[in-house]
Amino acid sequence: MLYFDHAATTEVYPEVFLEMAPFFNDYYGNPSSIYGFGRESKEMIERSRVQLAKTIGANSREIFFTSGGTEADNWAVLKAAEMNQDKGRHIITSQIEHHAVLRTCAFLEKNGYEVTYLPVDEEGIVSLSALEKAIREDTILISIMYANNEIGTVQPVREIGEIARKKGILFHTDAVQAYLHEKIDVRKEQIDLMSVSGHKFGGPKGVGFLYIREGTLLPPFIRGGNQEKRKRAGTENVAGIVGMAKASAIGEKNFDRNHEKLRDMKNYLIRRLQTEIPESRINGSLEKRLDGNVNVSFKEVEGESLLLLLDMAGICVSGGSACNSSDQEVSYVLQALHVPEEYIRGTIRITLGAENTMEEIDFLMEHLKAYVKNLRENS
Ligand code: PLP
């Protein structure tokens, strides 16, 4: 099998698995217990918090563990809205956010809030002047993703942070795809709230965190015990947290090497697609883009059929986005980019990981060329 769907999820690194294992049956004590056995787990949670905080220029007190990116997004948007309801009820986001943000905003709209969905340009980037124009007296939150999960475009986060801080508006960013792919510094970028998910960078599924800038009085998301300073109650997913922190340490150590390798592989793949498959287009900015993301459309090709053929050859790629691939709808992200009708259905998302090789890309290219030709001839 050749795996080219790292934006959907990643393999747990073997070192991560080994680090997690003792927390299932050797150190299974409850971190809230007083005796030493539970303290072991508690200490590892705190060490993990320090490791994760370090990678984004935060203090460990600002890291709150969640069940993943979706929960972190829900917490940030819902509770920022609740916290500021007396100040105002207007939220700004973008048209290309993940469903975890978009559907939370839609829920708020049904409950008395107004949401502005900023468009993006043909490169998939939000306009700063449109953002400034959209800000109102009653704007309480700006939620704009760091990098997009379908097309990999990276937003001007630092500039957005500057605008938000100047206006005294909370700034949340969904960094699920960007974490450990981009160099993130929450202080320099003036981010107040940021979502991260463990399974996108070699950690396990079902764990993530929300960065909450110190001084931001975000209300609790889950009530119950005293865990996570009473903001997110429930016995901690100790093994998950330890695994996510280990994956983060590995990703931090290999950052430059991975960055370079992914960039070279991505450029090589894009070059070959552009020169060897006629009537194909790469969607989203080529410069402001995550390393490893290649979102490509083939004119007059049925993307679903292409995915199936690739699958039969043992090649995993995604159609648009993993979150969209089970429903047959056309991607709202590609629509926001105004990808032409005759291209939009023939879109696949190839997301590379550091363990992929140039030989694997050659293998993928040979199959893509043959299948696209075949599907066009038989349509
Ligand atoms: N936000 C973005 C941009 C994502 O890509 C994803 C997952 O695909 C999520 C949020 C949801 O994260 P999780 O799977 O941890 O709930």
Short mmCIF file of C-alpha atoms and ligand atoms in Angstrom, two decimals:
data_model
loop_
_atom_site.label_atom_id
_atom_site.label_comp_id
_atom_site.label_asym_id
_atom_site.label_seq_id
_atom_site.Cartn_x
_atom_site.Cartn_y
_atom_site.Cartn_z
CA MET A 1 0.00 0.00 0.00
CA LEU A 2 1.15 3.52 -0.76
CA TYR A 3 -0.22 6.11 1.62
CA PHE A 4 -0.63 9.68 0.36
CA ASP A 5 -3.35 10.91 2.72
CA HIS A 6 -1.45 12.44 5.63
CA ALA A 7 -3.90 15.33 5.97
CA ALA A 8 -6.59 12.77 6.85
CA THR A 9 -4.48 11.06 9.46
CA THR A 10 -0.99 9.70 10.06
CA GLU A 11 0.55 6.49 11.27
CA VAL A 12 1.47 6.53 14.96
CA TYR A 13 5.29 6.63 15.07
CA PRO A 14 6.70 3.39 16.57
CA GLU A 15 8.52 5.45 19.25
CA VAL A 16 5.19 7.06 20.15
CA PHE A 17 3.52 3.69 20.51
CA LEU A 18 6.34 2.49 22.79
CA GLU A 19 6.09 5.64 24.91
CA MET A 20 2.33 5.18 25.31
CA ALA A 21 2.32 1.45 26.08
CA PRO A 22 3.27 1.57 29.81
CA PHE A 23 0.34 3.89 30.51
CA PHE A 24 -2.14 1.15 29.67
CA ASN A 25 -0.99 -1.47 32.13
CA ASP A 26 2.09 -0.45 34.11
CA TYR A 27 1.22 3.10 35.08
CA TYR A 28 -2.55 2.95 34.87
CA GLY A 29 -3.12 4.98 38.04
CA ASN A 30 -5.62 7.80 37.91
CA PRO A 31 -3.73 11.10 37.62
CA SER A 32 -6.07 12.63 40.20
CA SER A 33 -5.09 10.08 42.87
CA ILE A 34 -2.97 11.13 45.83
CA TYR A 35 -0.75 8.03 46.01
CA GLY A 36 2.50 7.77 44.10
CA PHE A 37 1.13 5.35 41.52
CA GLY A 38 -1.28 7.97 40.16
CA ARG A 39 1.30 10.70 40.53
CA GLU A 40 3.39 9.03 37.84
CA SER A 41 0.60 9.65 35.32
CA LYS A 42 0.06 13.18 36.57
CA GLU A 43 3.75 13.98 36.14
CA MET A 44 3.77 12.66 32.59
CA ILE A 45 0.74 14.78 31.73
CA GLU A 46 2.51 17.87 33.02
CA ARG A 47 5.73 17.01 31.20
CA SER A 48 3.69 16.56 28.01
CA ARG A 49 2.08 19.94 28.52
CA VAL A 50 5.52 21.57 28.79
CA GLN A 51 6.73 19.85 25.60
CA LEU A 52 3.67 20.90 23.58
CA ALA A 53 3.72 24.47 24.89
CA LYS A 54 7.39 24.82 23.90
CA THR A 55 6.62 24.08 20.25
CA ILE A 56 4.29 27.08 19.89
CA GLY A 57 6.03 29.58 22.16
CA ALA A 58 3.38 29.22 24.87
CA ASN A 59 3.45 28.60 28.61
CA SER A 60 2.35 25.13 29.74
CA ARG A 61 -0.42 26.78 31.79
CA GLU A 62 -2.01 27.75 28.47
CA ILE A 63 -2.40 24.19 27.10
CA PHE A 64 -5.73 22.42 27.73
CA PHE A 65 -6.12 18.82 26.59
CA THR A 66 -9.17 17.84 24.55
CA SER A 67 -10.40 14.83 22.58
CA GLY A 68 -9.03 16.33 19.36
CA GLY A 69 -9.33 19.17 16.90
CA THR A 70 -13.11 19.11 16.63
CA GLU A 71 -13.58 19.54 20.37
CA ALA A 72 -10.97 22.29 20.52
CA ASP A 73 -12.73 24.18 17.69
CA ASN A 74 -16.14 23.75 19.32
CA TRP A 75 -14.84 24.91 22.68
CA ALA A 76 -13.10 27.97 21.26
CA VAL A 77 -15.98 29.19 19.11
CA LEU A 78 -18.94 28.32 21.36
CA LYS A 79 -17.41 29.56 24.57
CA ALA A 80 -15.87 32.69 23.08
CA ALA A 81 -19.39 33.51 21.87
CA GLU A 82 -20.93 32.77 25.27
CA MET A 83 -18.28 34.75 27.11
CA ASN A 84 -18.84 37.86 25.03
CA GLN A 85 -22.58 37.71 24.49
CA ASP A 86 -23.18 40.94 26.36
CA LYS A 87 -20.50 42.72 24.36
CA GLY A 88 -21.73 41.65 20.94
CA ARG A 89 -22.95 38.76 18.83
CA HIS A 90 -21.03 39.05 15.59
CA ILE A 91 -18.41 36.52 14.49
CA ILE A 92 -16.08 36.59 11.49
CA THR A 93 -14.81 33.41 9.92
CA SER A 94 -13.97 32.22 6.40
CA GLN A 95 -15.87 30.21 3.80
CA ILE A 96 -13.18 27.52 3.75
CA GLU A 97 -13.03 26.56 7.44
CA HIS A 98 -13.32 22.95 8.55
CA HIS A 99 -16.83 21.76 9.41
CA ALA A 100 -15.87 21.82 13.09
CA VAL A 101 -15.87 25.61 12.87
CA LEU A 102 -18.48 26.12 10.12
CA ARG A 103 -21.17 23.97 11.73
CA THR A 104 -20.50 25.49 15.12
CA CYS A 105 -20.99 28.92 13.58
CA ALA A 106 -24.21 27.73 11.91
CA PHE A 107 -25.44 26.55 15.31
CA LEU A 108 -24.67 29.96 16.79
CA GLU A 109 -26.55 31.64 13.95
CA LYS A 110 -29.63 29.72 15.02
CA ASN A 111 -29.11 31.06 18.51
CA GLY A 112 -29.03 34.78 17.92
CA TYR A 113 -25.49 35.33 16.59
CA GLU A 114 -24.53 36.78 13.22
CA VAL A 115 -21.66 35.30 11.25
CA THR A 116 -19.72 36.83 8.36
CA TYR A 117 -18.11 34.18 6.14
CA LEU A 118 -15.20 35.87 4.39
CA PRO A 119 -14.61 34.74 0.82
CA VAL A 120 -11.14 33.76 -0.39
CA ASP A 121 -9.39 34.74 -3.61
CA GLU A 122 -8.61 32.27 -6.38
CA GLU A 123 -5.45 31.34 -4.52
CA GLY A 124 -7.48 30.36 -1.44
CA ILE A 125 -6.34 33.24 0.75
CA VAL A 126 -8.59 35.61 2.76
CA SER A 127 -8.22 39.31 2.08
CA LEU A 128 -7.02 41.44 4.99
CA SER A 129 -8.89 44.48 3.74
CA ALA A 130 -12.11 42.44 3.51
CA LEU A 131 -11.49 41.32 7.09
CA GLU A 132 -11.00 44.89 8.26
CA LYS A 133 -14.17 45.97 6.46
CA ALA A 134 -16.17 43.16 8.04
CA ILE A 135 -15.26 44.18 11.60
CA ARG A 136 -18.13 45.86 13.45
CA GLU A 137 -18.68 47.38 16.87
CA ASP A 138 -20.26 44.11 18.00
CA THR A 139 -17.63 41.73 16.54
CA ILE A 140 -16.46 39.44 19.33
CA LEU A 141 -14.49 36.72 17.57
CA ILE A 142 -12.38 36.17 14.47
CA SER A 143 -11.89 32.47 13.68
CA ILE A 144 -9.69 31.85 10.66
CA MET A 145 -7.77 28.64 10.08
CA TYR A 146 -3.99 28.59 9.94
CA ALA A 147 -3.91 26.20 6.98
CA ASN A 148 -6.65 24.57 4.98
CA ASN A 149 -7.19 20.81 5.08
CA GLU A 150 -8.17 20.42 1.43
CA ILE A 151 -5.92 22.77 -0.49
CA GLY A 152 -3.21 23.38 2.11
CA THR A 153 -3.21 27.16 1.73
CA VAL A 154 -1.68 29.06 4.64
CA GLN A 155 -3.45 32.23 5.78
CA PRO A 156 -1.71 35.48 6.79
CA VAL A 157 -2.11 34.62 10.46
CA ARG A 158 0.31 37.19 11.85
CA GLU A 159 -1.48 40.04 10.08
CA ILE A 160 -4.89 38.74 11.17
CA GLY A 161 -3.64 38.52 14.75
CA GLU A 162 -2.42 42.10 14.56
CA ILE A 163 -5.76 43.37 13.26
CA ALA A 164 -7.71 41.43 15.90
CA ARG A 165 -5.51 42.57 18.80
CA LYS A 166 -5.64 46.20 17.70
CA LYS A 167 -9.44 46.04 17.70
CA GLY A 168 -9.61 44.11 20.97
CA ILE A 169 -11.28 41.12 19.29
CA LEU A 170 -10.48 37.50 20.22
CA PHE A 171 -8.59 35.58 17.55
CA HIS A 172 -8.99 31.81 17.22
CA THR A 173 -7.13 29.78 14.64
CA ASP A 174 -7.62 26.14 13.73
CA ALA A 175 -4.02 24.96 13.38
CA VAL A 176 -4.86 21.26 13.06
CA GLN A 177 -3.18 21.02 9.64
CA ALA A 178 -0.45 23.56 10.30
CA TYR A 179 0.99 22.36 13.61
CA LEU A 180 4.56 21.09 13.10
CA HIS A 181 4.33 21.95 9.40
CA GLU A 182 4.57 25.69 9.88
CA LYS A 183 6.64 27.48 12.54
CA ILE A 184 3.97 28.74 14.92
CA ASP A 185 4.58 31.33 17.61
CA VAL A 186 1.39 32.24 19.42
CA ARG A 187 2.91 35.36 20.99
CA LYS A 188 4.38 36.84 17.82
CA GLU A 189 1.26 35.98 15.86
CA GLN A 190 -1.00 37.36 18.60
CA ILE A 191 -3.18 34.27 18.71
CA ASP A 192 -5.63 34.01 21.62
CA LEU A 193 -7.02 30.52 20.98
CA MET A 194 -5.59 27.73 18.84
CA SER A 195 -6.73 24.17 18.07
CA VAL A 196 -4.37 21.23 17.52
CA SER A 197 -5.02 17.52 16.94
CA GLY A 198 -2.65 14.65 17.77
CA HIS A 199 -3.34 12.30 14.87
CA LYS A 200 -2.11 14.66 12.16
CA PHE A 201 1.57 14.48 13.16
CA GLY A 202 2.34 10.91 14.19
CA GLY A 203 0.36 10.90 17.44
CA PRO A 204 -2.76 8.93 18.32
CA LYS A 205 -6.35 9.72 17.41
CA GLY A 206 -8.82 11.10 19.96
CA VAL A 207 -6.49 13.60 21.61
CA GLY A 208 -5.61 17.22 20.96
CA PHE A 209 -5.37 20.51 22.76
CA LEU A 210 -6.68 24.03 22.84
CA TYR A 211 -4.17 26.79 23.50
CA ILE A 212 -5.87 29.47 25.60
CA ARG A 213 -3.78 32.61 26.03
CA GLU A 214 -3.30 33.44 29.69
CA GLY A 215 -5.78 36.09 30.72
CA THR A 216 -8.46 34.89 28.29
CA LEU A 217 -11.32 33.94 30.56
CA LEU A 218 -12.78 31.27 28.31
CA PRO A 219 -15.59 29.41 30.15
CA PRO A 220 -15.26 25.65 30.83
CA PHE A 221 -16.34 23.29 28.08
CA ILE A 222 -17.06 20.12 30.08
CA ARG A 223 -18.06 20.35 33.75
CA GLY A 224 -17.34 17.72 36.35
CA GLY A 225 -14.09 17.00 38.19
CA ASN A 226 -11.12 19.27 38.71
CA GLN A 227 -9.08 18.19 35.69
CA GLU A 228 -7.63 20.82 33.33
CA LYS A 229 -8.19 23.53 35.95
CA ARG A 230 -11.90 22.67 35.90
CA LYS A 231 -12.20 23.88 32.34
CA ARG A 232 -12.36 20.47 30.70
CA ALA A 233 -13.38 17.83 33.22
CA GLY A 234 -12.99 14.08 32.84
CA THR A 235 -10.21 11.61 33.62
CA GLU A 236 -7.37 12.44 31.27
CA ASN A 237 -6.47 10.31 28.25
CA VAL A 238 -3.02 9.76 29.74
CA ALA A 239 -1.60 7.47 27.05
CA GLY A 240 -2.99 9.72 24.32
CA ILE A 241 -1.50 12.85 25.85
CA VAL A 242 1.89 11.18 26.38
CA GLY A 243 1.83 9.90 22.78
CA MET A 244 0.89 13.28 21.34
CA ALA A 245 3.75 14.93 23.26
CA LYS A 246 6.24 12.32 22.05
CA ALA A 247 5.09 12.81 18.45
CA SER A 248 5.48 16.55 18.93
CA ALA A 249 9.06 16.11 20.23
CA ILE A 250 9.94 13.95 17.21
CA GLY A 251 8.31 16.41 14.79
CA GLU A 252 10.11 19.33 16.43
CA LYS A 253 13.50 17.59 16.17
CA ASN A 254 12.97 16.66 12.51
CA PHE A 255 11.23 19.87 11.49
CA ASP A 256 13.84 21.25 9.09
CA ARG A 257 14.66 17.91 7.51
CA ASN A 258 10.98 17.01 6.99
CA HIS A 259 10.20 20.48 5.70
CA GLU A 260 12.89 20.24 3.04
CA LYS A 261 12.05 16.70 2.03
CA LEU A 262 8.32 17.38 1.76
CA ARG A 263 8.89 20.55 -0.19
CA ASP A 264 11.15 18.79 -2.69
CA MET A 265 8.69 15.91 -3.15
CA LYS A 266 5.75 18.28 -3.50
CA ASN A 267 7.52 20.41 -6.12
CA TYR A 268 8.61 17.33 -8.03
CA LEU A 269 5.05 15.96 -8.06
CA ILE A 270 3.53 19.29 -9.09
CA ARG A 271 6.07 19.68 -11.88
CA ARG A 272 5.34 16.22 -13.23
CA LEU A 273 1.56 16.71 -13.01
CA GLN A 274 1.77 20.02 -14.84
CA THR A 275 4.00 18.75 -17.61
CA GLU A 276 2.78 15.19 -18.07
CA ILE A 277 -1.00 15.33 -17.63
CA PRO A 278 -2.70 17.79 -19.97
CA GLU A 279 -5.64 19.84 -18.71
CA SER A 280 -4.81 19.45 -15.05
CA ARG A 281 -4.68 22.27 -12.52
CA ILE A 282 -3.24 22.65 -9.05
CA ASN A 283 -5.75 24.32 -6.73
CA GLY A 284 -4.64 26.98 -4.27
CA SER A 285 -1.55 29.14 -3.98
CA LEU A 286 1.71 27.45 -4.88
CA GLU A 287 3.71 29.66 -2.52
CA LYS A 288 1.49 30.04 0.54
CA ARG A 289 0.93 26.35 0.89
CA LEU A 290 1.71 23.53 3.28
CA ASP A 291 4.59 21.32 2.31
CA GLY A 292 3.18 18.02 1.23
CA ASN A 293 -0.22 19.19 -0.05
CA VAL A 294 -1.04 18.70 -3.73
CA ASN A 295 -4.69 19.31 -4.59
CA VAL A 296 -5.12 18.65 -8.29
CA SER A 297 -8.10 18.66 -10.68
CA PHE A 298 -8.24 16.83 -14.00
CA LYS A 299 -10.61 18.27 -16.58
CA GLU A 300 -13.56 16.05 -17.44
CA VAL A 301 -12.54 13.17 -15.21
CA GLU A 302 -14.80 11.62 -12.56
CA GLY A 303 -12.76 11.95 -9.36
CA GLU A 304 -14.62 9.07 -7.66
CA SER A 305 -13.67 6.66 -10.43
CA LEU A 306 -10.07 7.80 -10.28
CA LEU A 307 -10.00 7.22 -6.52
CA LEU A 308 -11.37 3.71 -6.95
CA LEU A 309 -8.81 2.82 -9.62
CA LEU A 310 -6.00 4.14 -7.45
CA ASP A 311 -7.38 2.22 -4.49
CA MET A 312 -7.35 -1.00 -6.50
CA ALA A 313 -3.68 -0.34 -7.24
CA GLY A 314 -3.08 0.04 -3.49
CA ILE A 315 -2.71 3.82 -3.58
CA CYS A 316 -4.50 5.92 -0.93
CA VAL A 317 -5.34 9.49 -1.86
CA SER A 318 -8.36 11.53 -0.91
CA GLY A 319 -11.12 13.13 -2.92
CA GLY A 320 -11.04 16.76 -1.89
CA SER A 321 -11.08 16.23 1.86
CA ALA A 322 -11.50 13.20 4.09
CA CYS A 323 -14.34 14.91 5.89
CA ASN A 324 -16.19 15.32 2.58
CA SER A 325 -15.30 12.10 0.88
CA SER A 326 -18.19 10.04 2.25
CA ASP A 327 -20.80 12.46 0.96
CA GLN A 328 -20.92 13.11 -2.75
CA GLU A 329 -21.22 16.87 -2.49
CA VAL A 330 -18.87 19.07 -4.43
CA SER A 331 -16.24 20.56 -2.15
CA TYR A 332 -17.29 23.95 -0.74
CA VAL A 333 -13.62 24.87 -0.54
CA LEU A 334 -13.09 24.40 -4.28
CA GLN A 335 -16.33 26.28 -4.95
CA ALA A 336 -15.06 29.17 -2.85
CA LEU A 337 -11.98 29.23 -5.11
CA HIS A 338 -14.21 29.26 -8.20
CA VAL A 339 -12.57 26.15 -9.65
CA PRO A 340 -14.24 25.74 -13.07
CA GLU A 341 -17.17 23.32 -13.27
CA GLU A 342 -15.45 20.97 -15.73
CA TYR A 343 -12.53 20.51 -13.34
CA ILE A 344 -14.16 20.45 -9.92
CA ARG A 345 -15.43 16.86 -9.91
CA GLY A 346 -12.10 15.54 -11.10
CA THR A 347 -10.24 16.62 -7.98
CA ILE A 348 -8.01 14.54 -5.74
CA ARG A 349 -5.97 15.53 -2.71
CA ILE A 350 -2.51 14.03 -2.37
CA THR A 351 -0.87 14.74 0.98
CA LEU A 352 2.68 13.55 1.45
CA GLY A 353 4.41 12.45 4.62
CA ALA A 354 8.10 12.40 5.44
CA GLU A 355 8.25 8.62 4.99
CA ASN A 356 7.13 8.87 1.34
CA THR A 357 9.84 8.63 -1.31
CA MET A 358 10.47 9.93 -4.82
CA GLU A 359 10.10 6.35 -6.11
CA GLU A 360 6.61 6.21 -4.60
CA ILE A 361 5.75 9.46 -6.33
CA ASP A 362 6.97 8.01 -9.63
CA PHE A 363 4.73 4.99 -9.04
CA LEU A 364 1.78 7.28 -8.31
CA MET A 365 2.48 9.36 -11.43
CA GLU A 366 2.61 6.35 -13.73
CA HIS A 367 -0.77 5.20 -12.46
CA LEU A 368 -2.31 8.67 -12.55
CA LYS A 369 -1.24 9.23 -16.14
CA ALA A 370 -2.69 5.92 -17.28
CA TYR A 371 -5.97 6.21 -15.34
CA VAL A 372 -6.70 9.82 -16.33
CA LYS A 373 -6.10 8.94 -19.98
CA ASN A 374 -8.24 5.85 -19.68
CA LEU A 375 -11.14 7.61 -17.95
CA ARG A 376 -11.10 10.41 -20.52
CA GLU A 377 -11.10 7.98 -23.41
CA ASN A 378 -13.99 5.98 -21.97
CA SER A 379 -16.21 8.81 -20.77
N1 PLP B 1 -9.74 21.09 11.70
C1 PLP B 1 -9.07 20.76 10.59
C2 PLP B 1 -8.49 21.81 9.72
C3 PLP B 1 -8.92 19.39 10.25
O1 PLP B 1 -8.25 19.06 9.14
C4 PLP B 1 -9.49 18.42 11.11
C5 PLP B 1 -9.40 16.99 10.76
O2 PLP B 1 -9.40 16.60 9.62
C6 PLP B 1 -10.16 18.84 12.27
C7 PLP B 1 -10.27 20.18 12.52
C8 PLP B 1 -10.76 17.85 13.22
O3 PLP B 1 -9.77 17.26 14.03
P1 PLP B 1 -10.08 15.88 14.79
O4 PLP B 1 -10.08 14.82 13.76
O5 PLP B 1 -8.94 15.73 15.76
O6 PLP B 1 -11.38 16.04 15.49
#
